[in-house]
Amino acid sequence: MIDAFRGIGQPNCMPQLSCYSPLGALTISEDEGRIVALDWGWGRDQEETPLLVKVRDLLEQYFDGEKVDFSSLPFSPYGTPYRQKVWQAILKIPYGETRTYAQIAAQAGGSARSIGGAMGANPIPVLIPCHRVVGTNGLGGYSGLNGVVDKRILLNLEKGE
């Protein structure tokens, strides 16, 4: 129970801020000034920190069809060193472009299957654009609430469709 508190009377909770999107409600979470998660659904607690407001505004611009580069945001996704390396590689995929699982594997190491595992474990989808990683013969999977439907929405948005 002591671990649940940071100081006397201060609950240990991360600031969160939610927004609406074509994918449904999304909630962004921050910890110590860095983005740590983007989840489907409306968060219970809402706190407008400068970083969360900035990210929410960028997401709104993105979903309005503007070309937005999220790669300079301060991210701190929880994951293994290998997954961190994969997520860094996909942050470099430009808006509107895609790479295959095999191409990311050649860049970050591992196999196409291990890249798929890292994509499925990405705690900050959309912002760390795992939707831009596709199969050699198709879209591949997607960890969003509606799976490949969400991936197709994001890819079509970036193509201006």
Coordinates of C-alpha atoms in Angstrom, one line a residue:
M1 CA 0.0 0.0 0.0
I2 CA 2.9 2.4 0.7
D3 CA 4.0 2.1 -3.0
A4 CA 0.6 3.6 -4.0
F5 CA 1.6 7.0 -2.6
R6 CA 4.3 9.5 -3.4
G7 CA 4.7 11.6 -0.3
I8 CA 2.0 12.3 2.3
G9 CA -1.4 12.5 0.9
Q10 CA -0.2 12.6 -2.7
P11 CA -1.6 9.7 -4.9
N12 CA 0.9 8.3 -7.4
C13 CA -1.1 8.8 -10.5
M14 CA 0.0 9.8 -14.0
P15 CA -1.6 12.8 -15.5
Q16 CA -4.0 11.8 -18.3
L17 CA -5.9 13.8 -21.0
S18 CA -8.5 12.4 -23.4
C19 CA -9.6 13.5 -26.8
Y20 CA -12.0 12.4 -29.5
S21 CA -10.8 10.9 -32.8
P22 CA -12.0 9.0 -35.8
L23 CA -10.9 5.9 -33.9
G24 CA -13.0 6.8 -30.8
A25 CA -11.9 8.4 -27.6
L26 CA -8.1 8.3 -26.9
T27 CA -6.3 8.9 -23.6
I28 CA -2.7 10.2 -23.4
S29 CA -0.7 9.5 -20.3
E30 CA 2.3 11.3 -19.0
D31 CA 4.9 10.4 -16.4
E32 CA 7.6 12.8 -15.3
G33 CA 7.2 15.0 -18.4
R34 CA 7.3 12.2 -20.9
I35 CA 4.5 10.4 -22.9
V36 CA 4.2 6.8 -21.7
A37 CA 0.9 5.6 -23.1
L38 CA -1.9 6.2 -25.6
D39 CA -5.0 4.1 -24.9
W40 CA -8.4 3.7 -26.5
G41 CA -11.2 5.0 -24.3
W42 CA -11.9 8.0 -22.2
G43 CA -9.7 8.3 -19.1
R44 CA -11.3 8.7 -15.7
D45 CA -9.1 11.5 -14.5
Q46 CA -8.3 14.5 -16.8
E47 CA -5.4 16.8 -16.1
E48 CA -4.3 19.5 -18.6
T49 CA -0.5 19.6 -18.3
P50 CA 1.4 21.6 -20.9
L51 CA 2.7 18.4 -22.5
L52 CA -0.7 16.7 -22.6
V53 CA -2.4 19.8 -24.1
K54 CA 0.4 20.0 -26.7
V55 CA -0.1 16.3 -27.7
R56 CA -3.9 16.6 -27.7
D57 CA -3.7 19.6 -30.0
L58 CA -1.2 17.8 -32.3
L59 CA -3.6 14.7 -32.4
E60 CA -6.5 17.0 -33.3
Q61 CA -4.4 18.5 -36.1
Y62 CA -3.4 15.1 -37.3
F63 CA -7.0 13.8 -37.3
D64 CA -8.0 17.0 -39.2
G65 CA -5.7 15.8 -42.0
E66 CA -2.7 18.0 -41.3
K67 CA 0.8 16.5 -41.7
V68 CA 2.1 16.2 -38.1
D69 CA 5.4 14.9 -37.0
F70 CA 5.2 13.3 -33.6
S71 CA 8.9 12.2 -33.5
S72 CA 10.2 15.1 -31.5
L73 CA 7.8 14.5 -28.6
P74 CA 9.4 13.3 -25.3
F75 CA 8.5 9.6 -25.2
S76 CA 9.2 7.0 -22.5
P77 CA 7.4 3.8 -23.5
Y78 CA 7.9 0.9 -21.1
G79 CA 9.4 -2.0 -22.9
T80 CA 12.5 -4.2 -23.4
P81 CA 15.7 -2.7 -24.9
Y82 CA 14.9 -4.5 -28.2
R83 CA 11.4 -3.1 -28.3
Q84 CA 12.8 0.4 -27.6
K85 CA 15.1 0.0 -30.6
V86 CA 12.2 -1.1 -32.8
W87 CA 10.0 1.8 -31.7
Q88 CA 12.9 4.3 -32.3
A89 CA 13.1 2.9 -35.9
I90 CA 9.4 3.3 -36.6
L91 CA 9.5 6.9 -35.3
K92 CA 11.7 7.6 -38.3
I93 CA 9.0 6.5 -40.9
P94 CA 7.8 9.7 -42.5
Y95 CA 4.1 10.7 -42.5
G96 CA 2.3 9.1 -45.3
E97 CA 4.9 6.4 -45.9
T98 CA 5.1 2.8 -44.9
R99 CA 7.8 0.2 -44.2
T100 CA 7.5 -3.6 -44.1
Y101 CA 8.1 -5.7 -41.1
A102 CA 11.1 -7.1 -42.9
Q103 CA 12.5 -3.6 -43.6
I104 CA 12.3 -2.7 -39.9
A105 CA 13.8 -6.0 -39.0
A106 CA 16.8 -5.3 -41.3
Q107 CA 17.2 -1.9 -39.6
A108 CA 16.6 -2.8 -35.9
G109 CA 17.5 -6.5 -35.9
G110 CA 15.4 -9.5 -35.3
S111 CA 12.8 -11.0 -37.6
A112 CA 9.6 -9.8 -39.1
R113 CA 7.8 -11.8 -36.5
S114 CA 9.7 -10.1 -33.6
I115 CA 8.9 -6.7 -35.2
G116 CA 5.2 -7.7 -35.2
G117 CA 5.6 -8.5 -31.5
A118 CA 7.1 -5.2 -30.8
M119 CA 4.3 -3.4 -32.7
G120 CA 1.7 -5.3 -30.8
A121 CA 3.3 -4.2 -27.5
N122 CA 3.7 -0.5 -28.5
P123 CA 2.1 1.4 -25.6
I124 CA 1.9 4.6 -27.6
P125 CA 0.2 3.8 -30.9
V126 CA -0.5 6.5 -33.4
L127 CA 2.2 8.7 -31.9
I128 CA 4.8 6.0 -32.3
P129 CA 3.3 5.1 -35.7
C130 CA 3.3 1.3 -35.8
H131 CA 0.4 1.6 -38.2
R132 CA 3.0 2.6 -40.8
V133 CA 4.5 -0.9 -40.6
V134 CA 2.9 -3.3 -43.0
G135 CA 3.3 -6.8 -44.3
T136 CA 5.0 -7.7 -47.5
N137 CA 1.7 -9.0 -48.9
G138 CA -0.9 -7.0 -46.9
L139 CA -1.5 -4.7 -44.0
G140 CA -0.5 -7.1 -41.2
G141 CA -2.1 -6.7 -37.8
Y142 CA -2.8 -3.7 -35.6
S143 CA -3.1 -3.4 -31.8
G144 CA -5.8 -0.7 -31.9
L145 CA -9.2 -1.3 -30.5
N146 CA -10.7 -2.2 -33.9
G147 CA -7.5 -3.9 -35.2
V148 CA -6.8 -3.6 -38.9
V149 CA -9.8 -1.3 -39.4
D150 CA -8.1 1.3 -37.3
K151 CA -4.8 0.8 -39.2
R152 CA -6.6 1.3 -42.5
I153 CA -8.2 4.5 -41.2
L154 CA -4.8 5.9 -40.1
L155 CA -3.1 5.0 -43.4
N156 CA -5.9 6.4 -45.5
L157 CA -5.9 9.6 -43.4
E158 CA -2.2 10.0 -44.1
K159 CA -2.8 9.5 -47.8
G160 CA -5.5 12.2 -47.8
E161 CA -8.4 9.8 -48.5

